[in-house]
PDB file of C-alpha atoms and ligand atoms in Angstrom:
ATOM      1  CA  UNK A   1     -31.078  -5.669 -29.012  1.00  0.00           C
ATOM      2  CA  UNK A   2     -33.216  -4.195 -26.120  1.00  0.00           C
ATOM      3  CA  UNK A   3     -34.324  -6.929 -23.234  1.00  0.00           C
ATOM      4  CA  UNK A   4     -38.266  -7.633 -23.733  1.00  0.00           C
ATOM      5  CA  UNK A   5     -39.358  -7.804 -20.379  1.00  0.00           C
ATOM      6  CA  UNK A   6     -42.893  -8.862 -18.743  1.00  0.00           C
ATOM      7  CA  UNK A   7     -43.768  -7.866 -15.536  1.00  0.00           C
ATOM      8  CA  UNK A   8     -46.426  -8.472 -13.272  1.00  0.00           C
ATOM      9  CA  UNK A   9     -47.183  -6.086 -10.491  1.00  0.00           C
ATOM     10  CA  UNK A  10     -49.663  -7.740  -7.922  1.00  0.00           C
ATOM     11  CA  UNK A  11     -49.956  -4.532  -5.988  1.00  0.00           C
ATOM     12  CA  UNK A  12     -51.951  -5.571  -2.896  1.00  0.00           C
ATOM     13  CA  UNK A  13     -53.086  -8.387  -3.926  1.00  0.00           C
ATOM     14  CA  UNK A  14     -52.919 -12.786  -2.825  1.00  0.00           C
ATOM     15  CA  UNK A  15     -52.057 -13.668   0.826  1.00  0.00           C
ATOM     16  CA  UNK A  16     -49.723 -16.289   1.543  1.00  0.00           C
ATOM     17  CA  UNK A  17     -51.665 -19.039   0.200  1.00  0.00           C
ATOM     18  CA  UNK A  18     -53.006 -17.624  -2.726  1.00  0.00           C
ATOM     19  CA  UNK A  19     -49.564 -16.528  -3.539  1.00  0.00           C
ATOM     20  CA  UNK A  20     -48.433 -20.100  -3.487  1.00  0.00           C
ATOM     21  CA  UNK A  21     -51.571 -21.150  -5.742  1.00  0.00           C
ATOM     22  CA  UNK A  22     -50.824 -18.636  -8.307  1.00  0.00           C
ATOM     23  CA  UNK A  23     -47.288 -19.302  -8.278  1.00  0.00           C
ATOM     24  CA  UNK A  24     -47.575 -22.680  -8.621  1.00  0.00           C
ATOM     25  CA  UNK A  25     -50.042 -21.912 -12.112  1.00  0.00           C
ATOM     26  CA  UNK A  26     -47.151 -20.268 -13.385  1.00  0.00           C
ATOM     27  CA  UNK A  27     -44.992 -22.314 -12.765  1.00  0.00           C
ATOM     28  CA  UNK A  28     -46.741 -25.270 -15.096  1.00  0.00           C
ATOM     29  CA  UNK A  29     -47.529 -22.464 -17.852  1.00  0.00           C
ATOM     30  CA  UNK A  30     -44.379 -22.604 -20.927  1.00  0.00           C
ATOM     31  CA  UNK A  31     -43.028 -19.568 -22.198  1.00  0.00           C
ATOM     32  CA  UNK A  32     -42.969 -19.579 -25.800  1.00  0.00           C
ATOM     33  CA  UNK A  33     -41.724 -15.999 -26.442  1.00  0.00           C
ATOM     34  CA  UNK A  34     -37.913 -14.588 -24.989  1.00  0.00           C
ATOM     35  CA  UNK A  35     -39.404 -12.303 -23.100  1.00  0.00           C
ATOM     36  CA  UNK A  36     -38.071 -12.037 -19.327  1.00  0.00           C
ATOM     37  CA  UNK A  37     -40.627 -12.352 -17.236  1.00  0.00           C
ATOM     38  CA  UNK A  38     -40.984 -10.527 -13.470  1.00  0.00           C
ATOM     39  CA  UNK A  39     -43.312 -11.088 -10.993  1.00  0.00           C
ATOM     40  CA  UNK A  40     -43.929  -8.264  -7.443  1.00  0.00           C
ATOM     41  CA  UNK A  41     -46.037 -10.293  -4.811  1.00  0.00           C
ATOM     42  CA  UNK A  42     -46.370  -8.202  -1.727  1.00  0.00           C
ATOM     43  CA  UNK A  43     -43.427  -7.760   0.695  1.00  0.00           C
ATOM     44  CA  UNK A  44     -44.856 -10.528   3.190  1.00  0.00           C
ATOM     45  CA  UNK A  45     -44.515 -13.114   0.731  1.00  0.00           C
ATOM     46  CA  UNK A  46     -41.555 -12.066  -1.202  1.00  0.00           C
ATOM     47  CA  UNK A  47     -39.705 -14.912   0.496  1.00  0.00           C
ATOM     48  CA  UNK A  48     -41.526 -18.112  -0.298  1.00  0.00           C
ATOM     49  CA  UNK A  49     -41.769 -16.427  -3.794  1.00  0.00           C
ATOM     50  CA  UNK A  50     -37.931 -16.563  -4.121  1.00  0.00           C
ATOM     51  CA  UNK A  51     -37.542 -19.942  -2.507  1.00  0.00           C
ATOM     52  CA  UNK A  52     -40.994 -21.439  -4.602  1.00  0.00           C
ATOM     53  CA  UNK A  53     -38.993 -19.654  -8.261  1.00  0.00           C
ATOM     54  CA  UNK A  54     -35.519 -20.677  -6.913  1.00  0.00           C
ATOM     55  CA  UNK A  55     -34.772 -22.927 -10.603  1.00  0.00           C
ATOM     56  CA  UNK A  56     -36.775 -20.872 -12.286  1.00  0.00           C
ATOM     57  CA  UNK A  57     -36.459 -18.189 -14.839  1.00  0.00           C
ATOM     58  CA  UNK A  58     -39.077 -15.960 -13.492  1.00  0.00           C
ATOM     59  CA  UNK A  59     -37.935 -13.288 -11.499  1.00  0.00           C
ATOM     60  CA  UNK A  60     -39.226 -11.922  -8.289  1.00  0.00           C
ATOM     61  CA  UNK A  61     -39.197  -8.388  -7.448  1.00  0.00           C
ATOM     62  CA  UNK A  62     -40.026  -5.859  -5.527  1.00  0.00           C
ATOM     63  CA  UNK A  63     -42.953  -3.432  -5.228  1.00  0.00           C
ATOM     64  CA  UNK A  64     -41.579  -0.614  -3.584  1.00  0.00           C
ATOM     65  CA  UNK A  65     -38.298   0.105  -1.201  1.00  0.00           C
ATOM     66  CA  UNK A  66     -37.354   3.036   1.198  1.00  0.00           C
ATOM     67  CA  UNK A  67     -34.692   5.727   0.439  1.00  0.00           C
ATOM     68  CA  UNK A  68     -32.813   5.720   3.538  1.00  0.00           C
ATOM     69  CA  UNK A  69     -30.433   2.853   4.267  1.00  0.00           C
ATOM     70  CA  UNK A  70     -31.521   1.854   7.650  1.00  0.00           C
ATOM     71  CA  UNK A  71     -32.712   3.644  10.446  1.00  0.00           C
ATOM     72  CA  UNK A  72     -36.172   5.160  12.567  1.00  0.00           C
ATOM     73  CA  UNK A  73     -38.635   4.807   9.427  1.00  0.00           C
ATOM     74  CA  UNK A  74     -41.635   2.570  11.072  1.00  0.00           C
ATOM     75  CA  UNK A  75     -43.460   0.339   8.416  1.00  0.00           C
ATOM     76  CA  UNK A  76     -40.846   0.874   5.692  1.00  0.00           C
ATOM     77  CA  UNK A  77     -38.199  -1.335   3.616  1.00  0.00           C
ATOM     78  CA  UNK A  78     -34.944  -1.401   2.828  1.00  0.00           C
ATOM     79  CA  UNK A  79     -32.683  -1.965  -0.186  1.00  0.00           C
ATOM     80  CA  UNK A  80     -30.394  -4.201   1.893  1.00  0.00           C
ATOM     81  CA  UNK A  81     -33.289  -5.977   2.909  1.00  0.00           C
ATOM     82  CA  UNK A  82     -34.460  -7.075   0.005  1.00  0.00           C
ATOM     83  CA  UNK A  83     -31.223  -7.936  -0.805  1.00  0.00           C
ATOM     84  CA  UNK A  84     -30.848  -9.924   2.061  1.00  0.00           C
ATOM     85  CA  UNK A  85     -33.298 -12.583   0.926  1.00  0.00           C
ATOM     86  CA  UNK A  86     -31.996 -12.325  -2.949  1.00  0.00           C
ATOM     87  CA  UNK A  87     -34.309  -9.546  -4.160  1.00  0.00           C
ATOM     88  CA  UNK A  88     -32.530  -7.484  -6.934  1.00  0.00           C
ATOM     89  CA  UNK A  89     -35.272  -5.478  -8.373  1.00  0.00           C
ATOM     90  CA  UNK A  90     -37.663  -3.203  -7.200  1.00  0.00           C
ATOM     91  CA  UNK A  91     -40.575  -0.972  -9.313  1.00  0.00           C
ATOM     92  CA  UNK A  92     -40.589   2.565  -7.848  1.00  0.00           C
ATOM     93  CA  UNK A  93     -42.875   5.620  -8.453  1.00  0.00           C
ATOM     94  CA  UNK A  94     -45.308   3.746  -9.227  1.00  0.00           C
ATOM     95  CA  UNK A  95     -48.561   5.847  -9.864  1.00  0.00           C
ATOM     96  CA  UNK A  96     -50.546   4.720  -6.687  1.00  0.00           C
ATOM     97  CA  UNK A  97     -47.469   5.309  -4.789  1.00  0.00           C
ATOM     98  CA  UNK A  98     -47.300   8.524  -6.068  1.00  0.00           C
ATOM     99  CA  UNK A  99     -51.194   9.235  -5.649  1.00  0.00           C
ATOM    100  CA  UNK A 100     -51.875   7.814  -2.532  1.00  0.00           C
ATOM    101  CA  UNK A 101     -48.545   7.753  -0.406  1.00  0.00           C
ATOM    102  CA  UNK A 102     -47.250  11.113  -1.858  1.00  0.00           C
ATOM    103  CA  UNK A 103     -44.470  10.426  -3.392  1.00  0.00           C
ATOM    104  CA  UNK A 104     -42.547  12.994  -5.310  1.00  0.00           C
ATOM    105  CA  UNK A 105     -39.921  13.284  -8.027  1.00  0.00           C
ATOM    106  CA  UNK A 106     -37.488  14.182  -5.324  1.00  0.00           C
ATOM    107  CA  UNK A 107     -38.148  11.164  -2.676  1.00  0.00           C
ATOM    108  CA  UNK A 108     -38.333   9.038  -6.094  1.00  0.00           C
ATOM    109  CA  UNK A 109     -34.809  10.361  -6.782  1.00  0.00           C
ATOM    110  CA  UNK A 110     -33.110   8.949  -4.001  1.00  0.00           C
ATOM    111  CA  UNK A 111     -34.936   6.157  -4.051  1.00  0.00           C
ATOM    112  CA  UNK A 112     -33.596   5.251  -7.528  1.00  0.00           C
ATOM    113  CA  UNK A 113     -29.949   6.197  -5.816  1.00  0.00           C
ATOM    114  CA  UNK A 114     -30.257   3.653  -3.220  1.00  0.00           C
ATOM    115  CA  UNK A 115     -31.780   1.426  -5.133  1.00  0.00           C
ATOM    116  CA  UNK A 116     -28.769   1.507  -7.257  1.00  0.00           C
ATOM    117  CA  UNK A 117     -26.177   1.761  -4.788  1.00  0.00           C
ATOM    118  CA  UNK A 118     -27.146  -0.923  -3.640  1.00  0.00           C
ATOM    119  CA  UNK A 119     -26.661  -2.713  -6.484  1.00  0.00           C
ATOM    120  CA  UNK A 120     -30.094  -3.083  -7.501  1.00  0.00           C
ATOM    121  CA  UNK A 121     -32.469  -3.000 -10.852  1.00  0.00           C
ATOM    122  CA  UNK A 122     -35.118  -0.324 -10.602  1.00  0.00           C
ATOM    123  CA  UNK A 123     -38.453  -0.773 -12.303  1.00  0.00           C
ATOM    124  CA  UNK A 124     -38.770   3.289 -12.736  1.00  0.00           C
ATOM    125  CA  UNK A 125     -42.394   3.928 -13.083  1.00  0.00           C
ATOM    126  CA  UNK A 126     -44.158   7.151 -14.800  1.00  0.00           C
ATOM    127  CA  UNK A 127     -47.170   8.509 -16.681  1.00  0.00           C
ATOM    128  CA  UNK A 128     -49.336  11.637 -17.754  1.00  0.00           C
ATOM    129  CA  UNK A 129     -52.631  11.649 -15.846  1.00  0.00           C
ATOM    130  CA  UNK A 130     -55.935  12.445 -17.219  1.00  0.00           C
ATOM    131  CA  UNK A 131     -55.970  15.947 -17.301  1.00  0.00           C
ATOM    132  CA  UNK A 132     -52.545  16.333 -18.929  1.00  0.00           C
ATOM    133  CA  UNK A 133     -53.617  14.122 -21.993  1.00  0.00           C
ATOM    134  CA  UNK A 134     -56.861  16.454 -22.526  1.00  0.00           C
ATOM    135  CA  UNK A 135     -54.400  19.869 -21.998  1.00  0.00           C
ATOM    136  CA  UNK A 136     -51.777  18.368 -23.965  1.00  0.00           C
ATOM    137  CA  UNK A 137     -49.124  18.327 -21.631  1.00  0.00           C
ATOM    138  CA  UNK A 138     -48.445  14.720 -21.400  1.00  0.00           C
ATOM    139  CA  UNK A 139     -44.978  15.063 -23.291  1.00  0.00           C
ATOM    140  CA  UNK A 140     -44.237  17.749 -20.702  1.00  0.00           C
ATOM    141  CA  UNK A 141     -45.263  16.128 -17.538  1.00  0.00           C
ATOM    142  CA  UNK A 142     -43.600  12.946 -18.737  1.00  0.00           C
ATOM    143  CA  UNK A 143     -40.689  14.677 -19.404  1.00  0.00           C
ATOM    144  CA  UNK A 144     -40.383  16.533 -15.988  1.00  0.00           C
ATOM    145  CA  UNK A 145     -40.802  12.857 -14.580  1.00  0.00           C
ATOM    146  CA  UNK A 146     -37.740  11.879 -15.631  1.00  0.00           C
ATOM    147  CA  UNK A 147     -35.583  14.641 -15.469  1.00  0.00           C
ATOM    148  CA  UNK A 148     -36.503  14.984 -11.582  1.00  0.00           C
ATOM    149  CA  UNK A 149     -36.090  11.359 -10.964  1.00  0.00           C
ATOM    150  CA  UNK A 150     -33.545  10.158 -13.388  1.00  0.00           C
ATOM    151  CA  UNK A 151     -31.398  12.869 -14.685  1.00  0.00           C
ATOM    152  CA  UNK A 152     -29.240  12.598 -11.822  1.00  0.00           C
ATOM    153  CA  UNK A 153     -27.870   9.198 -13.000  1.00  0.00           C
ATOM    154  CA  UNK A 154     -24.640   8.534 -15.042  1.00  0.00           C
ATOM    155  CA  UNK A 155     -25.134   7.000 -18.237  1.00  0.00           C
ATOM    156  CA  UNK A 156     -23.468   3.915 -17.099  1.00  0.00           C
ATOM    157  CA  UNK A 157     -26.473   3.467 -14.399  1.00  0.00           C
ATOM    158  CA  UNK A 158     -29.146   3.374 -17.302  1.00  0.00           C
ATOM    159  CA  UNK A 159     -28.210  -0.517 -17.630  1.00  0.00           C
ATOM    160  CA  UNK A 160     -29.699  -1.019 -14.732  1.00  0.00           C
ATOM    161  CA  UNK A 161     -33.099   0.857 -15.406  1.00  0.00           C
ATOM    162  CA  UNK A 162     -36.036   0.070 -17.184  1.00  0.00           C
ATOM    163  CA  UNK A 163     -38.602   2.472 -17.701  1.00  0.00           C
ATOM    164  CA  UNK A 164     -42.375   1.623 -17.496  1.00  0.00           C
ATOM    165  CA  UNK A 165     -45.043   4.573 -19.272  1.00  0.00           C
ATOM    166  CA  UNK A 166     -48.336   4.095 -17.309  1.00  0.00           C
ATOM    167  CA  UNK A 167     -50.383   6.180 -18.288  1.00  0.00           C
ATOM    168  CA  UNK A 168     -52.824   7.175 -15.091  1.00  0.00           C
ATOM    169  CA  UNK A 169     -55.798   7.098 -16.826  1.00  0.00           C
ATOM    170  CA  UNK A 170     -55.799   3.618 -18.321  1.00  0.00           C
ATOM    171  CA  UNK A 171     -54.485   1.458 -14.748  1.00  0.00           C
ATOM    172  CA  UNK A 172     -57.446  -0.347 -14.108  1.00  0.00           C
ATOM    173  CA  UNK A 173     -59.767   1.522 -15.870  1.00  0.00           C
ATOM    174  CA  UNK A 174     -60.325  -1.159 -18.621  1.00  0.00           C
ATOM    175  CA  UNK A 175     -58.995   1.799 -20.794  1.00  0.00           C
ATOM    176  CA  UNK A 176     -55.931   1.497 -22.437  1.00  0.00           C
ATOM    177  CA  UNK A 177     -53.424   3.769 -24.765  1.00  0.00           C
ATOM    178  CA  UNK A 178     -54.128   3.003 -28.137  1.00  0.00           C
ATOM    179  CA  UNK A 179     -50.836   1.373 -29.935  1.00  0.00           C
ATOM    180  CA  UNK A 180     -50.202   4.650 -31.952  1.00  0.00           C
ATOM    181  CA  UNK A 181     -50.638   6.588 -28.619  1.00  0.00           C
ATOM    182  CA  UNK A 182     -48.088   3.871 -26.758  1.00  0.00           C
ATOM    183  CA  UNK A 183     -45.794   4.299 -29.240  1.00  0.00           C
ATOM    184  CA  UNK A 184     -45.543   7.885 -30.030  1.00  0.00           C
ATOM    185  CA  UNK A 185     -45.147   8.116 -26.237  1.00  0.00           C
ATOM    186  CA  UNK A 186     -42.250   5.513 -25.832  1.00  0.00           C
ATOM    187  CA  UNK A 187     -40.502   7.863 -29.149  1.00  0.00           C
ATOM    188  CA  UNK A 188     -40.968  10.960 -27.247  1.00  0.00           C
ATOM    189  CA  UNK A 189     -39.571   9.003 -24.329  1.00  0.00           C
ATOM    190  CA  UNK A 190     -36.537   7.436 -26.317  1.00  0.00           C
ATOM    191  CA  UNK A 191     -35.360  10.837 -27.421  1.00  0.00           C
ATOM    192  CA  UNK A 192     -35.890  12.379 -23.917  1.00  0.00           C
ATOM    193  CA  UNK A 193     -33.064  10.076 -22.899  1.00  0.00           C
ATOM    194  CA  UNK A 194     -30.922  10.162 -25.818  1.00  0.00           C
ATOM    195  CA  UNK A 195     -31.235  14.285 -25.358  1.00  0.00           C
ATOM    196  CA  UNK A 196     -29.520  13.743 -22.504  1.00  0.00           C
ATOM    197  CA  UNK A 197     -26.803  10.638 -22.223  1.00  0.00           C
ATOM    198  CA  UNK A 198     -26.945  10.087 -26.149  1.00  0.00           C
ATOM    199  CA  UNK A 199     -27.915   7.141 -28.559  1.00  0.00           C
ATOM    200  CA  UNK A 200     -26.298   4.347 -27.277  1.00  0.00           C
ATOM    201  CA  UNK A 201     -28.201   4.456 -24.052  1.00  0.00           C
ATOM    202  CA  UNK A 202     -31.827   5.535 -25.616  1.00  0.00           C
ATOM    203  CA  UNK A 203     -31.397   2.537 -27.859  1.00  0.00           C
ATOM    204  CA  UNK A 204     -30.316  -0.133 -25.053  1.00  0.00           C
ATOM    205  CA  UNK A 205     -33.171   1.058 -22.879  1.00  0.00           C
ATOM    206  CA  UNK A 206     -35.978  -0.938 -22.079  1.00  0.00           C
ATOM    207  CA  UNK A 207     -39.753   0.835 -22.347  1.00  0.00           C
ATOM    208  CA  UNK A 208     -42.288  -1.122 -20.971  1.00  0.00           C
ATOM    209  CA  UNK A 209     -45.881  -0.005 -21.264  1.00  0.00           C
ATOM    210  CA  UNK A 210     -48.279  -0.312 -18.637  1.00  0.00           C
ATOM    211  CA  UNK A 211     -52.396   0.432 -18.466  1.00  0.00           C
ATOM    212  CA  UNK A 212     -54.830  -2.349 -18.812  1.00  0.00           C
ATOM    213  CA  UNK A 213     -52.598  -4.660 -20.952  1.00  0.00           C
ATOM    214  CA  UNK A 214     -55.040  -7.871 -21.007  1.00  0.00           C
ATOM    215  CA  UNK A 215     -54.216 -10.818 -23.761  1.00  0.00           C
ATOM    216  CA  UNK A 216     -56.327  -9.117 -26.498  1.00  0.00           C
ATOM    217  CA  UNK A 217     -54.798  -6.424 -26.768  1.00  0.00           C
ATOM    218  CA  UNK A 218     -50.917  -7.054 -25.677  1.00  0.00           C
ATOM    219  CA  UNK A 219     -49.868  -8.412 -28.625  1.00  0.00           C
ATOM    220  CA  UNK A 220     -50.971  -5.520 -31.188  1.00  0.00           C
ATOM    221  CA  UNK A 221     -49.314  -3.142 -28.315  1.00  0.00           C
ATOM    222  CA  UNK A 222     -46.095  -5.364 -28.075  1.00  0.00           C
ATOM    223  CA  UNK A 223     -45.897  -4.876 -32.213  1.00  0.00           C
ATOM    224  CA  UNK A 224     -44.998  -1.043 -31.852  1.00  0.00           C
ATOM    225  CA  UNK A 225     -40.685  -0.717 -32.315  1.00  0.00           C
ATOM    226  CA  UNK A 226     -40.393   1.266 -29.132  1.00  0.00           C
ATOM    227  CA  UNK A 227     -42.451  -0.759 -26.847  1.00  0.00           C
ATOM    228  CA  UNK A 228     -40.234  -3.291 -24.656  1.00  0.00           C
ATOM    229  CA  UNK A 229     -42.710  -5.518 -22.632  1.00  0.00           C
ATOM    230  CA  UNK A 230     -45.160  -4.693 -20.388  1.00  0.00           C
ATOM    231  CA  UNK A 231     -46.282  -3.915 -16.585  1.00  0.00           C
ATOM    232  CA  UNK A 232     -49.515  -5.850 -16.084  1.00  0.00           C
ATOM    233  CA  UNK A 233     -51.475  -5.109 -13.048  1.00  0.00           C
ATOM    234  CA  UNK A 234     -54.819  -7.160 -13.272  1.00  0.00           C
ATOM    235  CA  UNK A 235     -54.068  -9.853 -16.101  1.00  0.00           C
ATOM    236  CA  UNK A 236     -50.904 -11.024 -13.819  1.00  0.00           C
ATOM    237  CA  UNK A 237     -53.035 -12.327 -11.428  1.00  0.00           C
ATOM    238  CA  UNK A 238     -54.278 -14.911 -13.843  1.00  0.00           C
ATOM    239  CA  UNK A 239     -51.880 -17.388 -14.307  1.00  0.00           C
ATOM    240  CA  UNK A 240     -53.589 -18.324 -18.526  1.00  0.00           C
ATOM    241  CA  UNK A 241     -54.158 -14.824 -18.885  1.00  0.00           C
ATOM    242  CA  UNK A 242     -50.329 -13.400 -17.560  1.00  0.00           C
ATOM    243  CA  UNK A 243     -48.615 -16.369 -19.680  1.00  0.00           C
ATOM    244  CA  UNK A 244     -50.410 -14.912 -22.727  1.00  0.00           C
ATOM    245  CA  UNK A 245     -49.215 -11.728 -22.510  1.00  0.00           C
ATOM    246  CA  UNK A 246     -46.178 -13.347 -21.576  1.00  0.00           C
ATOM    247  CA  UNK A 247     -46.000 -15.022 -25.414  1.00  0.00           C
ATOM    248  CA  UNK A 248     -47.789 -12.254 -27.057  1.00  0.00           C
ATOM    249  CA  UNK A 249     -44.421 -10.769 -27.036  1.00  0.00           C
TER     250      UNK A 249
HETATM  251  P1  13P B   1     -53.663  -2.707 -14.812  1.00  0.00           P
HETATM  252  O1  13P B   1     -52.978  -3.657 -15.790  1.00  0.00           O
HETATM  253  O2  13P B   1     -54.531  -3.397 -13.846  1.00  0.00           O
HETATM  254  O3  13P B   1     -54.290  -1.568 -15.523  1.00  0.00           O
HETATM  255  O4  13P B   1     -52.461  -2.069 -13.933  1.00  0.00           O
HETATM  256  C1  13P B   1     -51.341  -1.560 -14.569  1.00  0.00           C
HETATM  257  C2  13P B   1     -50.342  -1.235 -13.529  1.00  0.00           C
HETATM  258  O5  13P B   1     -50.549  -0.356 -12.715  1.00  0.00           O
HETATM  259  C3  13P B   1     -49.109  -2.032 -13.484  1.00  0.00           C
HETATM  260  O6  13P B   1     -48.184  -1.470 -12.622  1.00  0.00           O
END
């Protein structure tokens, strides 16, 4: 049976206090579903995060992380580092990442290698934009997505992936993938992978799907067989809202 994971990304989002405050909310919500459930505050406050979740079973993760393992990189993050203060997962390529910082399938790449080598989880984030959906190419762009990021990896390092399909168009836009759409999408996905390293890992894979999940419409998106969990932007940031989703699985 595939892990059903929740996962809240907080993007830039709740300074140190408000990060306590929300953490604390979720901390009194119960989880009624077996989903496991991940939460990325900002680097600053990944710390008290950890300490504030230490007997708990939410996880704290990372955002983002650099490729390199140390070195002259102003502004950046290391794997080790988050390692150092008992991060072991980290979302990369990210849409906003890739829109705004410029990341490409190639940095993403060896990201995902150091992530790993590090003995990390990676969050590996993807999705058509706009344009692709209305020219048809989403399969095709998706595709390309993970065969420049991914297809490096043994078959053996797929246990420690998890995929996330965000769609471009629907983060934040109130706008989300129908079910059908989500699920035909997390198919085409699943058989991507098993093209490549087989069955056995396209089946143990987590999918997640990601794009304006909110609590009315998780649980109808969460019903589709090749849809994992979710990536919630928004709706994590509300402790009621996030725990529905949470149990919507
Ligand atoms: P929204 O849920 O706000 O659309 O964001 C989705 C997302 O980008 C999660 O990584």
């Amino acid at each position: 049976m595939r892990t059903k994971i929740v996962a809240g990304n907080w993007k830039m989002n709740m300074n140190f206090s408000e990060t306590k405050d929300l953490i604390n909310a979720l901390s009194a919500q119960s989880q009624t579903s077996d989903a496991k459930v991940m939460i990325a505050p900002t680097y600053t406050n990944l710390p008290s995060a950890v300490e504030a979740l230490e007997n708990s079973s939410i996880e704290v993760i990372a955002q983002n992380m650099h490729f390199a393992e140390n070195g002259a990189y102003t502004g950046e993050i290391s794997a080790s580092m988050l390692k150092s203060i008992d991060i072991s997962t980290v979302i990369l390529g990210h849409s906003e990442r890739r829109a705004y910082f410029n990341e490409t399938d190639a940095d993403l790449a060896k990201k995902v290698s150091q992530a790993l080598a590090n003995e990390m989880a990676v969050v590996f984030c993807f999705g058509e934009e706009l344009e692709d959906r209305k020219s048809s190419q989403e399969e095709a762009v998706v595709k390309s997505q993970l065969k420049n990021a991914l297809f490096h990896l043994e078959a053996d390092d797929f246990k420690h992936i998890v995929l996330a399909y965000e769609p471009v168009w629907a983060i934040g836009t109130g706008e989300t993938a129908s079910p059908e759409q989500a699920q035909d999408m997390h198919a085409f996905i699943r058989k991507t992978i098993a093209s490549k390293y087989g069955d056995e890992v396209a089946d143990s894979v987590s999918i997640l799907y990601g794009g304006s999940v909110k609590p009315g419409n998780a649980q109808e998106i969460f019903s589709k067989p090749d849809v994992d969990g979710g990536l919630i932007g928004g709706a994590s940031l509300k402790a009621d809202d996030f725990f529905t989703i949470v149990n919507a699985i």
